[in-house]
Coordinates of C-alpha atoms in Angstrom, one line a residue:
M1 CA 47.3 10.7 -7.7
R2 CA 49.5 13.7 -7.2
A3 CA 50.3 15.6 -9.5
R4 CA 53.8 14.1 -10.3
Q5 CA 52.0 10.7 -10.8
W6 CA 49.6 11.7 -12.7
G7 CA 51.4 14.2 -15.4
T8 CA 53.6 10.7 -16.2
A9 CA 50.6 8.0 -16.3
L10 CA 49.5 10.7 -18.9
A11 CA 52.6 10.7 -21.0
L12 CA 52.4 7.2 -20.8
L13 CA 48.3 6.4 -21.6
L14 CA 49.0 9.2 -24.6
T15 CA 51.1 7.3 -25.9
A16 CA 50.1 3.8 -25.6
T17 CA 49.2 1.3 -27.7
A18 CA 45.5 -0.2 -27.3
L19 CA 45.0 -2.0 -24.1
P20 CA 44.1 -5.3 -23.6
A21 CA 40.1 -5.2 -23.2
V22 CA 38.4 -5.3 -20.3
T23 CA 34.9 -6.7 -19.3
A24 CA 33.1 -5.0 -15.9
T25 CA 31.0 -6.5 -14.3
G26 CA 26.6 -5.4 -15.2
T27 CA 28.1 -3.4 -18.7
A28 CA 29.2 -3.1 -22.0
T29 CA 31.4 0.0 -21.6
A30 CA 33.8 0.2 -24.2
L31 CA 37.8 -0.2 -22.3
G32 CA 39.8 -2.8 -24.7
A33 CA 40.8 -2.9 -28.0
P34 CA 39.0 -2.9 -31.4
A35 CA 39.2 -6.0 -33.8
T36 CA 41.5 -5.1 -36.6
G37 CA 40.9 -6.5 -39.8
A38 CA 37.7 -7.1 -42.1
A39 CA 38.5 -10.6 -41.7
G40 CA 38.6 -10.2 -38.4
A41 CA 35.5 -8.5 -37.6
P42 CA 32.6 -10.0 -35.4
H43 CA 28.9 -11.7 -37.9
P44 CA 26.7 -8.6 -37.3
Q45 CA 23.7 -10.4 -35.5
R46 CA 26.4 -11.8 -32.9
P47 CA 26.7 -10.2 -29.8
S48 CA 29.6 -9.0 -29.4
P49 CA 32.0 -6.8 -26.9
L50 CA 31.4 -2.7 -28.1
A51 CA 34.8 -2.3 -28.4
R52 CA 35.7 -5.0 -30.8
L53 CA 32.9 -3.0 -33.0
F54 CA 35.3 0.7 -32.9
D55 CA 35.3 1.3 -36.6
N56 CA 35.5 5.1 -36.7
K57 CA 39.0 7.2 -35.1
A58 CA 37.4 10.3 -33.0
V59 CA 41.0 11.2 -30.7
S60 CA 43.3 12.4 -32.2
D61 CA 46.8 13.6 -30.0
D62 CA 47.4 17.5 -30.8
A63 CA 51.3 16.5 -32.8
G64 CA 49.1 14.0 -35.2
P65 CA 45.7 15.7 -35.7
G66 CA 44.7 13.7 -39.2
A67 CA 45.2 10.2 -37.3
A68 CA 41.7 10.7 -37.0
D69 CA 38.4 11.8 -38.9
F70 CA 35.2 12.1 -36.3
D71 CA 33.4 13.7 -38.7
G72 CA 34.2 12.7 -42.5
A73 CA 36.5 15.7 -42.8
G74 CA 39.1 15.0 -41.6
H75 CA 38.2 16.6 -37.5
S76 CA 38.5 15.1 -34.6
L77 CA 38.4 15.4 -30.0
S78 CA 41.4 16.4 -29.5
A79 CA 43.6 13.9 -26.7
Q80 CA 45.0 16.3 -24.1
D81 CA 42.0 18.0 -24.1
L82 CA 39.6 15.0 -22.9
A83 CA 43.1 14.6 -20.3
A84 CA 43.0 17.9 -19.2
A85 CA 39.3 16.8 -18.6
G86 CA 40.2 13.7 -16.9
W87 CA 39.0 12.0 -19.9
L88 CA 42.1 9.4 -19.5
P89 CA 41.6 6.0 -21.8
G90 CA 40.3 4.3 -19.4
S91 CA 38.9 6.7 -17.0
R92 CA 35.2 5.5 -15.0
L93 CA 32.4 8.0 -15.3
T94 CA 29.8 7.6 -13.4
L95 CA 27.2 10.5 -15.7
D96 CA 23.4 11.0 -15.1
G97 CA 23.8 7.6 -12.4
A98 CA 25.7 5.1 -14.7
R99 CA 28.9 3.5 -15.0
L100 CA 30.8 4.4 -17.9
G101 CA 34.3 3.7 -19.3
W102 CA 36.1 5.5 -21.7
P103 CA 37.8 3.5 -24.0
R104 CA 41.3 2.9 -23.5
T105 CA 42.4 3.2 -26.5
A106 CA 45.4 5.5 -27.5
P107 CA 45.0 8.2 -30.1
G108 CA 45.1 7.3 -33.6
T109 CA 43.0 4.2 -33.1
P110 CA 39.1 3.2 -33.4
D111 CA 37.5 4.2 -30.5
N112 CA 33.5 4.2 -31.6
V113 CA 31.7 2.3 -32.9
V114 CA 29.1 4.5 -35.9
A115 CA 25.5 3.1 -35.6
D116 CA 24.0 1.1 -38.1
G117 CA 22.9 -2.4 -36.8
Q118 CA 25.2 -3.4 -34.8
T119 CA 24.6 -6.2 -32.0
V120 CA 26.8 -5.1 -28.5
A121 CA 26.7 -7.8 -25.9
L122 CA 25.7 -6.3 -22.4
H123 CA 24.4 -7.3 -19.5
G124 CA 22.6 -6.7 -16.5
Q125 CA 19.3 -5.4 -14.9
G126 CA 18.3 -1.4 -14.5
G127 CA 16.1 1.2 -15.2
A128 CA 17.4 2.4 -18.4
L129 CA 20.4 2.0 -20.9
T130 CA 22.8 4.5 -21.3
F131 CA 24.6 5.8 -23.8
L132 CA 27.6 7.8 -24.4
V133 CA 27.3 9.2 -27.6
A134 CA 27.5 12.5 -29.6
G135 CA 26.2 12.8 -33.8
T136 CA 28.4 13.9 -36.6
A137 CA 26.0 15.8 -39.7
T138 CA 27.5 15.3 -43.3
E139 CA 28.8 18.9 -44.7
G140 CA 25.4 21.0 -46.1
A141 CA 23.2 18.9 -43.8
P142 CA 20.1 21.1 -42.7
A143 CA 19.8 23.8 -39.9
A144 CA 18.0 21.0 -37.3
G145 CA 15.1 22.9 -35.5
T146 CA 15.3 25.1 -31.8
G147 CA 13.6 24.7 -29.3
T148 CA 11.1 27.6 -28.0
D149 CA 12.1 31.3 -27.9
G150 CA 15.4 30.6 -30.0
V151 CA 17.2 27.4 -27.7
P152 CA 17.8 24.3 -29.7
A153 CA 15.1 21.7 -27.9
A154 CA 16.8 18.4 -27.0
G155 CA 18.8 16.5 -28.6
T156 CA 19.7 19.3 -31.1
G157 CA 21.7 21.9 -33.2
T158 CA 21.7 25.4 -34.4
D159 CA 23.7 24.1 -37.5
G160 CA 24.1 20.5 -37.7
V161 CA 21.3 17.8 -36.8
P162 CA 21.2 15.8 -34.5
A163 CA 21.7 11.6 -35.2
A164 CA 19.0 9.0 -34.1
G165 CA 17.1 6.4 -34.9
T166 CA 16.0 2.9 -33.7
G167 CA 17.2 0.3 -31.3
T168 CA 15.9 -2.9 -30.0
V169 CA 16.7 -4.1 -26.6
R170 CA 16.8 -8.3 -26.4
Y171 CA 16.2 -9.2 -22.8
R172 CA 16.9 -13.1 -21.1
D173 CA 13.3 -13.9 -21.1
G174 CA 13.0 -13.9 -25.0
S175 CA 11.3 -10.7 -24.6
R176 CA 12.7 -7.9 -27.1
S177 CA 12.2 -3.6 -26.7
A178 CA 12.3 -1.1 -28.8
Y179 CA 14.5 2.5 -28.2
E180 CA 15.0 6.1 -29.9
L181 CA 18.5 7.5 -29.4
T182 CA 19.2 10.2 -30.4
A183 CA 22.8 11.9 -29.5
P184 CA 23.6 15.7 -30.6
D185 CA 25.9 17.1 -32.6
W186 CA 28.6 17.2 -31.0
R187 CA 29.7 20.5 -32.4
T188 CA 26.2 22.3 -32.2
G189 CA 24.3 20.1 -28.8
P190 CA 22.8 22.2 -26.9
L191 CA 25.5 23.0 -23.7
G192 CA 22.9 22.4 -21.3
T193 CA 22.4 18.5 -22.1
K194 CA 26.2 18.0 -22.5
A195 CA 28.0 15.3 -20.3
V196 CA 31.5 16.7 -21.4
A197 CA 32.8 20.3 -23.5
L198 CA 36.3 20.0 -25.0
P199 CA 37.9 23.3 -25.9
H200 CA 38.6 22.5 -29.2
V201 CA 38.1 21.3 -32.6
N202 CA 41.7 19.3 -34.7
G203 CA 41.6 19.4 -37.7
P204 CA 43.7 17.7 -40.0
D205 CA 46.8 20.2 -40.1
G206 CA 46.4 20.5 -35.8
Q207 CA 43.6 23.2 -34.0
S208 CA 41.2 23.8 -37.4
A209 CA 38.6 25.8 -35.5
P210 CA 37.1 27.0 -32.1
G211 CA 35.0 24.6 -29.7
P212 CA 33.6 23.8 -27.6
A213 CA 33.0 20.2 -29.0
R214 CA 30.6 18.0 -27.3
L215 CA 30.0 14.5 -25.8
Y216 CA 26.4 13.8 -24.7
A217 CA 25.3 10.5 -21.8
V218 CA 21.5 9.4 -22.9
S219 CA 19.5 7.5 -21.5
V220 CA 16.7 5.4 -22.8
P221 CA 13.8 3.2 -21.6
L222 CA 14.4 -0.3 -20.0
R223 CA 11.6 -2.9 -19.1
A224 CA 11.1 -3.5 -15.8
G225 CA 12.7 -6.7 -13.7
R226 CA 13.6 -8.1 -16.9
E227 CA 18.0 -9.4 -17.9
V228 CA 19.1 -7.6 -20.3
A229 CA 21.6 -9.3 -22.9
S230 CA 22.3 -7.8 -25.5
V231 CA 21.7 -4.6 -27.1
V232 CA 21.3 -4.1 -31.4
L233 CA 22.6 -0.2 -32.4
P234 CA 20.4 1.6 -34.6
R235 CA 20.4 1.6 -38.6
D236 CA 22.2 3.9 -40.1
P237 CA 20.4 7.3 -40.1
G238 CA 21.0 8.0 -42.7
P239 CA 22.9 10.9 -45.0
A240 CA 22.1 13.8 -43.0
A241 CA 24.2 12.7 -40.2
D242 CA 26.1 9.4 -38.5
L243 CA 25.0 8.5 -34.6
H244 CA 28.8 7.6 -33.6
V245 CA 28.8 5.4 -29.8
F246 CA 31.7 5.2 -27.8
A247 CA 29.7 3.3 -24.2
V248 CA 27.0 2.1 -22.8
A249 CA 25.8 0.9 -19.7
V250 CA 22.7 -1.3 -18.0
K251 CA 21.8 1.7 -15.0
S252 CA 20.8 0.7 -11.7
N253 CA 17.4 3.1 -10.3
S254 CA 19.4 1.8 -7.0
P255 CA 17.6 -0.6 -5.3
G256 CA 17.6 -1.0 -1.9
R257 CA 18.2 2.7 -1.0
T258 CA 16.4 6.2 -0.4
G259 CA 17.3 9.7 -0.9
S260 CA 17.6 11.4 2.4
W261 CA 19.2 14.9 0.8
S262 CA 19.8 16.0 -2.4
A263 CA 20.0 19.3 -4.2
S264 CA 20.6 20.1 -7.5
T265 CA 23.9 22.1 -9.3
A266 CA 21.9 25.0 -10.4
G267 CA 25.3 26.8 -12.4
Y268 CA 29.2 27.2 -11.6
R269 CA 30.8 30.0 -10.4
A270 CA 34.4 31.5 -9.4
V271 CA 35.4 30.8 -6.1
G272 CA 37.8 31.2 -3.4
P273 CA 40.5 30.7 -5.2
W274 CA 40.2 27.4 -2.7
T275 CA 43.2 25.7 -1.6
D276 CA 43.9 22.7 0.4
R277 CA 40.6 23.5 2.7
T278 CA 37.8 21.2 3.9
L279 CA 34.6 22.4 3.2
R280 CA 32.1 21.0 6.3
L281 CA 28.8 21.3 4.3
V282 CA 24.6 21.4 7.1
V283 CA 22.0 19.4 5.1
H284 CA 19.1 18.4 6.7
A285 CA 18.2 14.2 6.6
G286 CA 14.6 13.7 5.9
A287 CA 14.8 9.9 5.7
G288 CA 17.1 8.8 8.2
G289 CA 18.7 4.4 7.8
P290 CA 21.7 2.3 9.3
R291 CA 23.9 3.2 6.4
A292 CA 25.1 6.0 4.5
R293 CA 26.3 7.1 1.2
I294 CA 27.3 10.4 -0.2
R295 CA 27.0 11.8 -4.0
L296 CA 29.3 14.6 -5.2
A297 CA 29.1 16.0 -8.6
N298 CA 31.6 18.9 -11.0
T299 CA 28.5 19.5 -13.2
F300 CA 29.2 21.8 -15.6
A301 CA 33.7 21.9 -15.0
A302 CA 36.1 22.1 -17.3
A303 CA 38.4 20.4 -15.0
P304 CA 38.9 17.8 -12.6
V305 CA 38.0 18.3 -9.0
D306 CA 40.4 16.5 -6.5
I307 CA 38.4 14.7 -2.9
G308 CA 41.0 14.1 -0.7
A309 CA 38.9 12.8 2.3
A310 CA 35.4 13.2 3.5
S311 CA 33.4 12.7 6.4
V312 CA 29.8 12.3 7.0
A313 CA 28.3 13.2 11.4
V314 CA 25.2 14.5 13.0
Q315 CA 25.6 18.2 13.5
G316 CA 26.3 19.5 17.0
A317 CA 26.1 23.7 17.6
G318 CA 27.0 25.0 13.7
A319 CA 30.4 23.8 12.9
A320 CA 31.2 21.2 15.7
A321 CA 29.7 17.7 14.9
E322 CA 27.8 15.6 17.8
A323 CA 30.1 12.8 17.3
A324 CA 33.2 12.2 15.8
P325 CA 32.5 11.6 12.2
V326 CA 32.6 9.1 9.9
P327 CA 35.4 8.3 7.5
V328 CA 33.8 8.1 3.9
T329 CA 35.6 6.4 1.3
F330 CA 35.5 6.1 -2.4
D331 CA 36.0 3.3 -5.0
G332 CA 36.3 0.5 -2.7
G333 CA 37.9 1.9 0.6
H334 CA 39.6 5.1 -1.0
D335 CA 40.2 7.9 0.7
G336 CA 39.8 10.5 -2.0
T337 CA 38.7 10.3 -5.8
R338 CA 39.2 12.3 -8.7
I339 CA 36.1 14.1 -9.9
P340 CA 36.5 14.0 -14.5
A341 CA 34.4 17.2 -15.5
G342 CA 31.5 16.8 -16.0
A343 CA 31.0 13.7 -14.0
E344 CA 29.5 12.4 -10.3
A345 CA 31.3 10.1 -7.5
V346 CA 29.3 8.4 -5.3
S347 CA 31.0 7.2 -2.0
D348 CA 30.8 3.6 -0.5
P349 CA 28.3 3.2 1.7
V350 CA 29.0 3.3 5.4
G351 CA 28.0 2.4 8.9
F352 CA 26.7 5.8 9.6
R353 CA 23.5 5.4 11.0
V354 CA 21.5 8.8 9.4
P355 CA 18.9 9.7 11.8
S356 CA 15.5 10.6 10.3
D357 CA 14.9 14.7 10.2
T358 CA 18.2 15.7 11.8
S359 CA 21.1 18.3 10.3
L360 CA 24.1 16.3 9.3
L361 CA 27.7 17.8 8.4
V362 CA 29.3 16.0 4.8
S363 CA 33.2 17.1 5.3
I364 CA 34.8 17.6 1.5
H365 CA 38.5 18.3 1.9
L366 CA 39.7 19.8 -1.3
P367 CA 43.9 18.9 -1.3
G368 CA 44.8 21.3 -4.7
T369 CA 43.1 24.7 -5.8
V370 CA 39.3 25.5 -6.9
T371 CA 38.1 28.7 -8.4
A372 CA 35.2 27.4 -9.4
A373 CA 32.6 25.5 -9.0
P374 CA 29.4 23.8 -9.1
V375 CA 27.3 25.1 -6.7
H376 CA 23.5 24.9 -5.2
Q377 CA 23.1 28.8 -4.8
E378 CA 20.2 29.5 -2.6
A379 CA 21.3 26.7 0.0
G380 CA 19.3 28.3 2.9
Q381 CA 21.9 26.9 5.2
V382 CA 25.3 28.7 6.5
S383 CA 27.9 25.7 5.6
Y384 CA 31.3 26.4 6.8
L385 CA 35.3 26.1 5.3
S386 CA 38.2 25.6 7.2
A387 CA 41.2 28.1 6.9
A388 CA 43.4 29.0 3.9
G389 CA 45.7 25.8 3.5
S390 CA 44.3 24.2 7.4
G391 CA 44.7 20.8 5.4
D392 CA 42.7 17.5 5.4
R393 CA 40.2 18.5 8.6
T394 CA 37.4 16.0 7.4
G395 CA 38.4 14.1 11.2
D396 CA 37.8 17.3 13.2
T397 CA 34.6 17.1 16.1
G398 CA 35.2 20.2 16.4
G399 CA 34.5 23.7 15.1
A400 CA 37.6 25.6 15.3
A401 CA 38.5 24.7 12.8
Y402 CA 36.1 26.1 10.4
P403 CA 36.6 30.3 11.0
D404 CA 35.0 30.9 7.2
T405 CA 31.4 30.7 6.0
L406 CA 29.6 29.1 3.2
T407 CA 26.0 30.4 2.0
V408 CA 26.1 27.4 -1.4
W409 CA 26.2 24.1 -1.1
P410 CA 29.4 22.7 -3.6
F411 CA 29.4 20.0 -4.6
L412 CA 27.1 17.9 -2.8
T413 CA 24.6 16.4 -4.2
G414 CA 23.0 13.9 -1.9
V415 CA 23.1 11.8 0.9
D416 CA 21.6 8.7 0.4
V417 CA 20.7 5.8 3.1
D418 CA 20.2 1.8 2.9
G419 CA 16.3 0.6 3.2
G420 CA 13.7 2.1 3.0
P421 CA 10.7 2.1 -0.3
G422 CA 12.2 5.5 -2.3
S423 CA 12.3 8.7 -2.7
V424 CA 9.6 11.4 -4.3
V425 CA 11.4 14.3 -6.2
A426 CA 10.2 18.1 -6.2
L427 CA 10.8 19.4 -9.6
G428 CA 10.8 23.3 -9.3
D429 CA 12.1 26.6 -8.7
S430 CA 12.1 29.5 -6.4
I431 CA 9.3 28.5 -4.3
T432 CA 10.3 25.0 -4.0
D433 CA 13.9 26.1 -3.1
G434 CA 12.8 28.2 -0.1
V435 CA 13.6 31.2 -0.8
K436 CA 12.1 33.6 1.6
S437 CA 11.9 30.8 4.0
T438 CA 13.7 31.1 6.9
S439 CA 16.9 30.1 6.7
G440 CA 18.8 27.5 8.9
A441 CA 14.8 26.3 9.8
N442 CA 14.4 23.9 7.0
R443 CA 11.3 25.0 6.8
R444 CA 11.0 24.7 2.7
W445 CA 7.4 22.8 1.5
P446 CA 9.4 19.9 0.7
D447 CA 10.6 19.6 4.4
V448 CA 6.7 19.6 5.8
L449 CA 6.1 17.2 3.6
A450 CA 9.2 14.9 4.2
R451 CA 8.4 15.1 7.9
R452 CA 5.0 14.0 7.2
F453 CA 6.2 11.4 5.2
Q454 CA 8.5 9.9 8.3
A455 CA 5.4 10.7 10.7
Q456 CA 2.8 8.6 9.9
S457 CA 3.2 4.4 9.4
A458 CA 0.2 3.7 6.8
L459 CA 1.7 5.0 3.8
P460 CA 5.8 4.2 2.7
R461 CA 8.2 6.7 4.4
Y462 CA 9.4 8.2 1.4
G463 CA 12.0 10.4 1.7
V464 CA 12.0 13.6 0.0
L465 CA 14.1 14.9 -2.3
N466 CA 14.1 19.1 -3.2
H467 CA 14.7 19.8 -6.5
G468 CA 14.2 23.6 -6.5
I469 CA 16.5 25.9 -8.3
S470 CA 15.6 29.4 -7.6
A471 CA 14.8 31.6 -11.1
N472 CA 14.4 27.8 -13.1
R473 CA 12.6 27.2 -15.9
I474 CA 10.8 24.6 -17.3
V475 CA 11.5 25.7 -21.3
T476 CA 14.4 27.8 -21.7
D477 CA 18.1 27.4 -19.8
R478 CA 18.8 30.6 -17.6
Y479 CA 22.6 28.9 -17.1
Q480 CA 23.6 28.3 -20.7
G481 CA 25.4 25.5 -19.4
D482 CA 28.9 26.1 -19.7
G483 CA 31.4 28.0 -18.1
V484 CA 32.0 30.2 -14.8
S485 CA 28.9 32.5 -15.0
T486 CA 27.5 34.4 -12.1
D487 CA 23.8 33.1 -13.8
T488 CA 22.6 29.8 -10.5
G489 CA 19.3 29.6 -12.6
G490 CA 20.2 26.7 -13.9
V491 CA 19.1 24.7 -17.1
S492 CA 16.1 24.1 -17.8
A493 CA 13.5 21.4 -15.8
Q494 CA 13.5 19.2 -19.2
H495 CA 17.2 19.8 -19.5
R496 CA 18.1 18.7 -16.5
L497 CA 15.4 16.3 -15.8
E498 CA 17.0 13.0 -16.3
R499 CA 20.5 14.0 -14.0
D500 CA 18.0 15.5 -11.4
V501 CA 15.5 13.4 -11.1
L502 CA 15.6 9.8 -12.8
A503 CA 18.8 9.3 -12.1
Q504 CA 17.7 9.9 -8.4
P505 CA 18.6 6.6 -5.7
A506 CA 15.2 4.9 -6.1
A507 CA 12.9 7.7 -7.4
R508 CA 9.0 6.8 -7.7
T509 CA 7.4 10.0 -7.8
V510 CA 8.3 13.0 -9.0
V511 CA 5.7 16.5 -8.3
V512 CA 6.4 19.1 -11.1
F513 CA 5.5 22.9 -9.8
E514 CA 6.9 25.1 -11.7
G515 CA 5.9 27.5 -14.6
I516 CA 5.6 30.9 -13.3
N517 CA 9.6 32.0 -14.4
D518 CA 9.0 30.7 -17.7
V519 CA 5.5 33.0 -18.4
R520 CA 7.1 35.6 -16.5
W521 CA 9.7 35.7 -19.3
G522 CA 7.7 36.1 -22.0
T523 CA 6.6 32.0 -22.8
S524 CA 3.7 31.1 -24.0
A525 CA 0.9 28.8 -22.3
D526 CA 0.8 26.5 -25.1
E527 CA 4.9 26.6 -24.9
V528 CA 4.7 25.5 -20.8
I529 CA 1.7 23.3 -21.3
A530 CA 4.1 21.6 -24.3
G531 CA 7.1 21.4 -21.7
L532 CA 5.0 19.7 -18.7
R533 CA 3.9 17.2 -21.5
A534 CA 7.3 16.2 -22.4
I535 CA 8.6 15.7 -18.7
A536 CA 5.3 13.7 -18.7
R537 CA 6.3 11.4 -20.9
R538 CA 9.8 11.0 -19.9
A539 CA 8.9 10.1 -16.1
H540 CA 6.1 8.1 -17.0
E541 CA 8.6 5.9 -19.7
R542 CA 10.5 5.0 -16.8
G543 CA 7.6 3.7 -14.2
L544 CA 8.0 7.5 -12.0
R545 CA 4.4 8.5 -11.3
V546 CA 3.9 12.1 -12.2
V547 CA 1.6 14.5 -10.2
A548 CA 1.5 18.2 -11.4
A549 CA 0.8 21.1 -8.8
T550 CA -0.7 24.3 -10.0
V551 CA 1.2 27.7 -11.1
A552 CA 1.1 30.3 -8.3
P553 CA -0.4 33.6 -8.2
C554 CA 2.2 36.7 -8.1
E555 CA 0.2 40.7 -8.2
G556 CA 2.0 42.9 -6.9
Y557 CA 6.1 41.4 -8.2
K558 CA 7.1 43.8 -10.6
D559 CA 6.7 42.3 -13.7
C560 CA 3.6 39.6 -13.0
T561 CA 1.4 41.8 -15.8
A562 CA -2.4 40.8 -16.8
D563 CA -1.4 39.2 -19.6
V564 CA 1.3 36.9 -17.8
E565 CA -1.7 36.1 -15.4
A566 CA -3.5 35.7 -18.5
R567 CA -0.6 32.9 -18.9
R568 CA -0.3 31.5 -15.4
R569 CA -4.8 30.8 -15.3
S570 CA -4.3 28.9 -19.3
V571 CA -1.5 26.9 -17.7
N572 CA -3.4 26.1 -14.7
A573 CA -6.4 24.9 -16.7
F574 CA -4.4 22.5 -19.0
V575 CA -3.4 21.8 -15.2
R576 CA -6.3 20.8 -13.4
A577 CA -7.4 19.4 -16.6
H578 CA -4.6 17.1 -16.9
G579 CA -6.9 14.8 -19.5
G580 CA -4.0 11.8 -18.6
V581 CA -0.6 13.3 -19.0
F582 CA -0.3 13.5 -14.8
D583 CA -1.4 10.3 -12.2
A584 CA -2.6 13.5 -10.3
T585 CA -2.4 17.1 -9.5
L586 CA -2.0 19.5 -6.7
D587 CA -4.4 22.6 -6.9
F588 CA -1.6 24.7 -4.8
D589 CA -2.9 27.9 -6.6
A590 CA -6.3 27.8 -4.4
V591 CA -4.1 26.5 -1.5
L592 CA -1.9 30.0 -1.3
R593 CA -4.3 32.3 -3.2
D594 CA -6.8 35.0 -1.5
P595 CA -10.5 34.2 -2.1
Q596 CA -10.9 38.7 -2.4
R597 CA -7.9 38.4 -5.4
P598 CA -7.6 35.2 -6.8
Q599 CA -4.7 37.0 -8.4
R600 CA -3.1 37.2 -5.8
L601 CA -0.9 35.3 -2.5
L602 CA -2.6 35.2 -0.2
P603 CA -1.5 38.3 2.9
A604 CA -0.5 36.1 6.4
Y605 CA 1.0 33.6 3.8
D606 CA 3.0 36.2 1.6
S607 CA 6.7 36.7 2.3
G608 CA 6.1 40.8 1.3
D609 CA 7.7 40.3 -2.0
H610 CA 4.4 38.7 -3.8
L611 CA 5.8 35.8 -5.2
H612 CA 7.5 33.5 -2.8
P613 CA 5.6 32.8 -0.2
G614 CA 6.6 32.8 3.5
D615 CA 7.5 29.8 6.0
A616 CA 3.6 30.0 6.8
G617 CA 2.3 29.4 3.1
L618 CA 4.9 26.4 2.5
K619 CA 3.5 25.0 5.5
A620 CA 0.1 25.3 3.6
L621 CA 1.5 24.4 0.3
G622 CA 3.9 20.8 2.2
D623 CA 0.3 20.5 5.0
S624 CA -2.1 20.5 1.9
V625 CA -1.0 16.8 -0.3
D626 CA -2.3 14.1 0.2
L627 CA 0.7 11.7 1.1
R628 CA -1.8 8.9 -1.1
L629 CA -1.4 10.9 -4.2
L630 CA 2.9 10.4 -4.4
V631 CA 2.5 6.8 -3.2
P632 CA 1.7 4.3 -6.5
G633 CA -1.0 2.8 -6.8
Q634 CA -2.7 4.5 -3.6
G635 CA -6.3 5.9 -3.7
P636 CA -6.5 10.2 -2.8
A637 CA -8.1 9.4 1.0
R638 CA -6.2 11.4 3.2
D639 CA -3.5 10.2 5.5

């Protein structure tokens, strides 16, 4: 939509009355108008569309802020801030792989429900329920607990308390399951897990306080293979906080698709500015398939981004394609799309055969001006950028229109193929990210693993998705989760688990290989172990197989002291014992260490900095993995 059209639509939406209800197949997202008057309220145990249960006003127009009261103290979200983020009434939002609807309501009218045992009509089948929520703490409530190293634990704030409770999912076969839902506080919850942050808070007389105000997408597991009939919201959690629900949807686990390539958003960096330019990003496909789709993300952003067009091709030489690029469409055939702040966009599947173990060109036209972008910093790959003002060059077969280069991956987070058995996700830090491996050669250990899966036929030919982030930690956030920053170490493995592992297409197994950055920067072994336990528990709840790897040695690196070594050994002792926490373990420490001095890397595997393995060490890691350990139901014999 052009700027003038967008502005006209925004003005109409902000002044409109509530619109009629809209029902989406497979979801109960809240797009409709609530029922008015107590006499018209549905019976509390009779399933009703969520919008008919709305009983709270969260959003106000800046010109009339007193029309809404989200927290019981007269505060509310700014409709103008939401619009600036691309969260317009009725917007479709893809968050952590779930398709949710922002309420189609006017400012100052009911737009959310305070959870207190209401029964929501919902249908669909998938791996999880995703709720769009926030908690509002009662004034004077005690401060919530914080996580290790002073960072708020997931689902808590530093001044407000989270709102939490137990609800029930009812299935069409008559069975039920309980779920625990926690809504972090809208003023103080962790920025690392928020769906969107807004710069202001409205009060009765105007913008009474600076933000950010936060909203959260929170997912809870469903029973596999069962169709949802309705969802009972948690009862009122008590006097400390209210749990507000704006939308809920069943999240599909993408059956029938396999992840071929992916990367994590590691931070939100200043770029360009880029105006009317095309990115041509080079990525390496692992699994192949007859049709493809791409995934784009506007993670951590404060404003929407417009995608004018996109295409995919097999790479020829440099920025040139081997054959004419295939256009990629969105939302049922549109050339482009607008991605709201914090949200994602998944393209329509296109008839493009992805060869396995092959480099692709994914081209993305940015018609507007982009000054900051979510990026994966350590791409280990040269990509390309068209000249300023050169327009849409996504259809170019040749590379002449791409004179500039990039060494990061902006916006692009995945390439999926139709068919195949699913994916293994490697959750890690710089060693998984491939730092110190040969740029452009695809010699990261997950690349080695992907080639091994594709070269055999005794086991499912899983895709392998690399979700390593250089400088990442298990326990604490490097990037704090909001705003433009030069830090691209990502939010913690726990804070990104939903987005980077649980929401990945048809994920079957997660391999967790992290911890060295935690122990190097002062986190205790007990805190790292608690983080590993939490990751395993959450992945198991969603049906994934969990494999943990021991932490590699680093003697000789500038901060790898004797205390660091002691903490590392304690973490590794836990991983090796694992006691039922993990389904299997990989002893990467034993693969990489020098037998004569086990606290350091074997010199033949050392890149030279004594922390990161080089190409030979990464190949040794990928070759050491017993593929059967990564396949549910398989024994430990080698392939």
